[in-house]
CSV table of C-alpha atoms in Angstrom, one decimal:
chain,number,residue,atom,x,y,z
A,1282,UNK,CA,12.0,-9.1,13.6
A,1283,UNK,CA,12.5,-5.7,12.2
A,1284,UNK,CA,9.8,-4.5,9.8
A,1285,UNK,CA,10.2,-2.1,6.9
A,1286,UNK,CA,12.2,0.9,8.0
A,1287,UNK,CA,12.4,4.3,6.2
A,1288,UNK,CA,14.5,7.4,6.6
A,1289,UNK,CA,14.3,10.3,7.0
A,1290,UNK,CA,10.9,10.6,8.6
A,1291,UNK,CA,10.3,14.2,7.7
A,1292,UNK,CA,12.2,16.6,5.4
A,1293,UNK,CA,11.7,20.0,3.8
A,1294,UNK,CA,13.2,20.9,0.4
A,1295,UNK,CA,13.2,23.8,-1.9
A,1296,UNK,CA,11.9,23.7,-5.5
A,1297,UNK,CA,14.6,22.5,-7.9
A,1298,UNK,CA,16.5,20.6,-5.3
A,1299,UNK,CA,17.1,16.9,-5.2
A,1300,UNK,CA,16.1,14.5,-2.5
A,1301,UNK,CA,17.1,10.9,-1.6
A,1302,UNK,CA,14.9,8.7,0.6
A,1303,UNK,CA,16.0,5.4,2.0
A,1304,UNK,CA,14.3,2.0,2.8
A,1305,UNK,CA,15.3,-1.2,4.4
A,1306,UNK,CA,13.0,-4.1,3.7
A,1307,UNK,CA,11.5,-6.5,6.2
A,1308,UNK,CA,13.9,-9.4,7.1
A,1309,UNK,CA,13.6,-12.1,4.5
A,1310,UNK,CA,12.2,-9.9,1.8
A,1311,UNK,CA,14.1,-9.1,-1.4
A,1312,UNK,CA,11.7,-6.9,-3.3
A,1313,UNK,CA,11.2,-3.2,-2.6
A,1314,UNK,CA,8.4,-1.0,-4.1
A,1315,UNK,CA,7.9,2.8,-3.7
A,1316,UNK,CA,4.6,4.6,-3.5
A,1317,UNK,CA,3.7,8.3,-3.5
A,1318,UNK,CA,0.7,9.3,-1.4
A,1319,UNK,CA,-0.5,12.9,-1.9
A,1320,UNK,CA,-2.7,14.5,0.7
A,1321,UNK,CA,-6.2,13.0,0.8
A,1322,UNK,CA,-5.4,10.3,-1.8
A,1323,UNK,CA,-4.5,6.7,-1.9
A,1324,UNK,CA,-0.9,5.7,-2.6
A,1325,UNK,CA,0.3,5.6,-6.2
A,1326,UNK,CA,2.9,3.0,-7.4
A,1327,UNK,CA,6.2,4.6,-8.5
A,1328,UNK,CA,8.4,1.5,-9.2
A,1329,UNK,CA,9.6,-1.8,-7.9
A,1330,UNK,CA,13.1,-3.2,-7.5
A,1331,UNK,CA,14.3,-6.7,-7.4
A,1332,UNK,CA,17.9,-8.0,-7.9
A,1333,UNK,CA,19.1,-4.4,-8.1
A,1334,UNK,CA,17.0,-3.8,-11.2
A,1335,UNK,CA,13.8,-1.8,-11.8
A,1336,UNK,CA,11.1,-4.4,-12.7
A,1337,UNK,CA,7.9,-2.4,-12.9
A,1338,UNK,CA,7.3,1.3,-13.2
A,1339,UNK,CA,4.2,3.4,-12.7
A,1340,UNK,CA,3.2,6.6,-14.5
A,1341,UNK,CA,6.0,8.8,-13.0
A,1342,UNK,CA,8.5,11.0,-14.9
A,1343,UNK,CA,12.2,10.2,-15.2
A,1344,UNK,CA,12.9,12.7,-12.4
A,1345,UNK,CA,12.0,9.8,-10.2
A,1346,UNK,CA,14.7,7.2,-10.1
A,1347,UNK,CA,15.8,4.5,-7.7
A,1348,UNK,CA,18.4,2.0,-6.7
A,1349,UNK,CA,18.6,-1.3,-4.9
A,1350,UNK,CA,21.7,-2.5,-3.1
A,1351,UNK,CA,23.0,-6.0,-2.6
A,1352,UNK,CA,21.6,-6.1,0.9
A,1353,UNK,CA,18.1,-5.4,-0.7
A,1354,UNK,CA,17.8,-1.9,0.8
A,1355,UNK,CA,16.7,0.8,-1.6
A,1356,UNK,CA,16.8,4.5,-2.3
A,1357,UNK,CA,14.3,6.7,-4.1
A,1358,UNK,CA,15.8,9.8,-5.8
A,1359,UNK,CA,13.7,12.7,-7.0
A,1360,UNK,CA,15.4,15.5,-9.1
A,1361,UNK,CA,14.3,19.0,-9.9
A,1362,UNK,CA,11.7,19.0,-7.1
A,1363,UNK,CA,8.3,20.5,-7.8
A,1364,UNK,CA,5.7,21.8,-5.3
A,1365,UNK,CA,3.5,18.9,-6.5
A,1366,UNK,CA,6.1,16.4,-5.3
A,1367,UNK,CA,5.1,17.2,-1.7
A,1368,UNK,CA,3.7,13.9,-0.4
A,1369,UNK,CA,4.2,10.9,1.9
A,1370,UNK,CA,6.6,8.4,0.3
A,1371,UNK,CA,6.0,4.9,1.3
A,1372,UNK,CA,8.3,1.9,0.9
A,1373,UNK,CA,6.9,-1.6,0.7
A,1374,UNK,CA,8.7,-4.9,0.8
A,1375,UNK,CA,7.8,-8.5,-0.2
A,1376,UNK,CA,9.3,-11.7,-1.4
A,1377,UNK,CA,9.7,-12.0,-5.2
A,1378,UNK,CA,9.5,-15.8,-5.5
A,1379,UNK,CA,6.1,-15.7,-3.8
A,1380,UNK,CA,4.7,-12.9,-6.0
A,1381,UNK,CA,2.4,-15.2,-8.0
A,1382,UNK,CA,1.1,-17.0,-4.9
A,1383,UNK,CA,-2.1,-16.1,-3.2
A,1384,UNK,CA,-1.4,-14.7,0.2
A,1385,UNK,CA,1.9,-13.1,-0.5
A,1386,UNK,CA,1.7,-10.2,1.9
A,1387,UNK,CA,3.2,-6.8,1.2
A,1388,UNK,CA,4.4,-4.8,4.2
A,1389,UNK,CA,4.9,-1.0,4.4
A,1390,UNK,CA,7.1,1.2,6.3
A,1391,UNK,CA,6.0,4.4,8.2
A,1392,UNK,CA,6.9,6.6,5.3
A,1393,UNK,CA,8.9,9.8,4.6
A,1394,UNK,CA,7.0,13.0,4.6
A,1395,UNK,CA,8.4,15.3,2.0
A,1396,UNK,CA,7.5,19.0,1.8
A,1397,UNK,CA,8.7,21.1,-1.1
A,1398,UNK,CA,8.6,24.9,-0.6
B,815,UNK,CA,-5.9,-2.2,-15.8
B,816,UNK,CA,-7.1,-2.4,-12.3
B,817,UNK,CA,-9.4,0.0,-10.4
B,818,UNK,CA,-10.5,0.1,-6.8
B,819,UNK,CA,-13.5,2.2,-5.7
B,820,UNK,CA,-14.3,3.2,-2.2
B,821,UNK,CA,-17.5,5.3,-2.1
B,822,UNK,CA,-17.5,6.3,1.6
B,823,UNK,CA,-15.1,9.2,2.2
B,824,UNK,CA,-15.9,9.2,5.9
B,825,UNK,CA,-17.9,7.2,8.5
B,826,UNK,CA,-18.8,7.8,12.1
B,827,UNK,CA,-19.5,4.7,14.3
B,828,UNK,CA,-20.4,4.3,17.9
B,829,UNK,CA,-17.9,2.4,20.0
B,830,UNK,CA,-18.6,-1.4,20.2
B,831,UNK,CA,-20.7,-1.4,17.1
B,832,UNK,CA,-19.8,-3.3,14.0
B,833,UNK,CA,-18.9,-1.3,10.8
B,834,UNK,CA,-18.7,-2.3,7.2
B,835,UNK,CA,-16.4,-0.4,4.8
B,836,UNK,CA,-17.2,-0.8,1.1
B,837,UNK,CA,-14.9,-1.7,-1.7
B,838,UNK,CA,-15.6,-2.6,-5.3
B,839,UNK,CA,-13.0,-3.5,-7.8
B,840,UNK,CA,-12.4,-4.0,-11.5
B,841,UNK,CA,-9.7,-6.0,-13.2
B,842,UNK,CA,-8.9,-8.0,-16.3
B,843,UNK,CA,-6.5,-10.3,-14.3
B,844,UNK,CA,-7.8,-13.9,-14.0
B,845,UNK,CA,-6.2,-14.3,-10.6
B,846,UNK,CA,-5.8,-11.5,-8.1
B,847,UNK,CA,-5.5,-10.6,-4.5
B,848,UNK,CA,-7.4,-8.1,-2.4
B,849,UNK,CA,-6.0,-6.3,0.6
B,850,UNK,CA,-7.2,-4.0,3.3
B,851,UNK,CA,-4.8,-1.6,5.1
B,852,UNK,CA,-5.2,0.8,8.0
B,853,UNK,CA,-3.4,4.1,8.0
B,854,UNK,CA,-3.2,6.0,11.3
B,855,UNK,CA,-2.3,9.7,11.3
B,856,UNK,CA,1.4,8.7,11.7
B,857,UNK,CA,1.3,7.5,8.1
B,858,UNK,CA,2.3,3.8,8.3
B,859,UNK,CA,0.2,1.5,6.2
B,860,UNK,CA,-0.7,-1.4,8.4
B,861,UNK,CA,-1.8,-4.7,6.8
B,862,UNK,CA,-5.1,-6.0,8.1
B,863,UNK,CA,-6.5,-8.8,5.9
B,864,UNK,CA,-6.1,-10.5,2.6
B,865,UNK,CA,-8.4,-12.4,0.2
B,866,UNK,CA,-7.3,-14.3,-2.9
B,867,UNK,CA,-9.7,-14.5,-5.8
B,868,UNK,CA,-9.8,-18.3,-5.7
B,869,UNK,CA,-10.2,-18.6,-2.0
B,870,UNK,CA,-13.5,-20.3,-1.3
B,871,UNK,CA,-14.0,-18.9,2.2
B,872,UNK,CA,-14.1,-15.3,3.3
B,873,UNK,CA,-10.9,-14.3,5.1
B,874,UNK,CA,-11.0,-13.5,8.8
B,875,UNK,CA,-8.3,-12.0,11.1
B,876,UNK,CA,-9.4,-11.4,14.7
B,877,UNK,CA,-12.1,-8.6,14.6
B,878,UNK,CA,-11.6,-8.2,10.9
B,879,UNK,CA,-13.4,-10.1,8.2
B,880,UNK,CA,-13.6,-9.6,4.5
B,881,UNK,CA,-17.0,-10.1,2.8
B,882,UNK,CA,-15.9,-11.2,-0.6
B,883,UNK,CA,-18.5,-11.4,-3.4
B,884,UNK,CA,-16.7,-12.2,-6.6
B,885,UNK,CA,-19.7,-12.0,-8.9
B,886,UNK,CA,-20.4,-8.5,-7.6
B,887,UNK,CA,-16.7,-7.6,-7.6
B,888,UNK,CA,-16.9,-6.4,-4.0
B,889,UNK,CA,-14.6,-6.9,-1.0
B,890,UNK,CA,-16.0,-5.2,2.0
B,891,UNK,CA,-14.2,-5.0,5.3
B,892,UNK,CA,-16.2,-5.8,8.4
B,893,UNK,CA,-14.9,-4.7,11.8
B,894,UNK,CA,-16.7,-6.2,14.7
B,895,UNK,CA,-17.0,-4.5,18.1
B,896,UNK,CA,-15.2,-1.3,17.1
B,897,UNK,CA,-12.7,0.3,19.4
B,898,UNK,CA,-11.5,3.9,19.7
B,899,UNK,CA,-8.1,2.8,18.4
B,900,UNK,CA,-9.8,1.8,15.1
B,901,UNK,CA,-10.1,5.5,14.2
B,902,UNK,CA,-8.0,5.9,11.0
B,903,UNK,CA,-8.0,5.8,7.2
B,904,UNK,CA,-8.8,2.5,5.7
B,905,UNK,CA,-7.6,1.6,2.2
B,906,UNK,CA,-8.7,-1.3,-0.1
B,907,UNK,CA,-6.1,-2.4,-2.6
B,908,UNK,CA,-5.5,-5.2,-5.1
B,909,UNK,CA,-2.8,-6.7,-7.3
B,910,UNK,CA,-2.8,-9.2,-10.1
B,911,UNK,CA,-1.2,-12.6,-9.1
B,912,UNK,CA,1.4,-13.0,-11.7
B,913,UNK,CA,5.1,-13.7,-11.2
B,914,UNK,CA,7.1,-10.6,-10.5
B,915,UNK,CA,4.0,-8.4,-10.1
B,916,UNK,CA,4.1,-6.6,-6.8
B,917,UNK,CA,2.2,-3.4,-7.9
B,918,UNK,CA,-0.7,-2.6,-5.6
B,919,UNK,CA,-3.6,-0.4,-6.8
B,920,UNK,CA,-5.3,1.5,-4.1
B,921,UNK,CA,-8.7,3.1,-3.6
B,922,UNK,CA,-9.1,6.7,-2.3
B,923,UNK,CA,-9.8,5.4,1.3
B,924,UNK,CA,-12.4,5.8,4.0
B,925,UNK,CA,-11.8,7.8,7.1
B,926,UNK,CA,-13.4,5.9,10.0
B,927,UNK,CA,-14.1,7.8,13.3
B,928,UNK,CA,-15.2,5.8,16.4
B,929,UNK,CA,-17.3,7.8,18.8
B,930,UNK,CA,-17.1,7.0,22.5
């Protein structure tokens, strides 16, 4: 049973460029969320996708956008990269119909390390 | 709004000893879930244990147990018989249990180092 998979693992971009990160959810999961984790901090929620729509969004600018495909996989796009966007980007998956149930576990991938120079 | 507070930036523990990692929370949600995750240097966030706000008993998963004190709004993680492989960052997190809400709020984490 494949867990949450993310690509690429590491990448380096220049200020002003654009980046796309990819995520495949755990088998049986239909909801994907993205988190940004700056060095020395806890992850911060960016947004959540279900049924190819953004359902929830954290306090991130419009430069951060996403997409979910019919197979539930997802992409995170960041435009006009800033030095402050350097972080570990984590993808998490879960099952939407169980979201209000106690015990609905959220699983994470290994993350994509983004460095902006 | 939700808030998670982890007041121990780092801890050093002798191998085979038990360790308690502190977590306090604040929320206006009537129903919520509390999570603990382990993050090795590789970056992956590994799920350890979960406690629902209406669960009567404290959660246990192998060497991990969650000391849940609802009145004090605390959800401490207890690791029994620590091992060298337990060295990692540990994050406490929570989310409100409402339909469609998958947002986790994390604390700042505790770096645990196990000493041989």
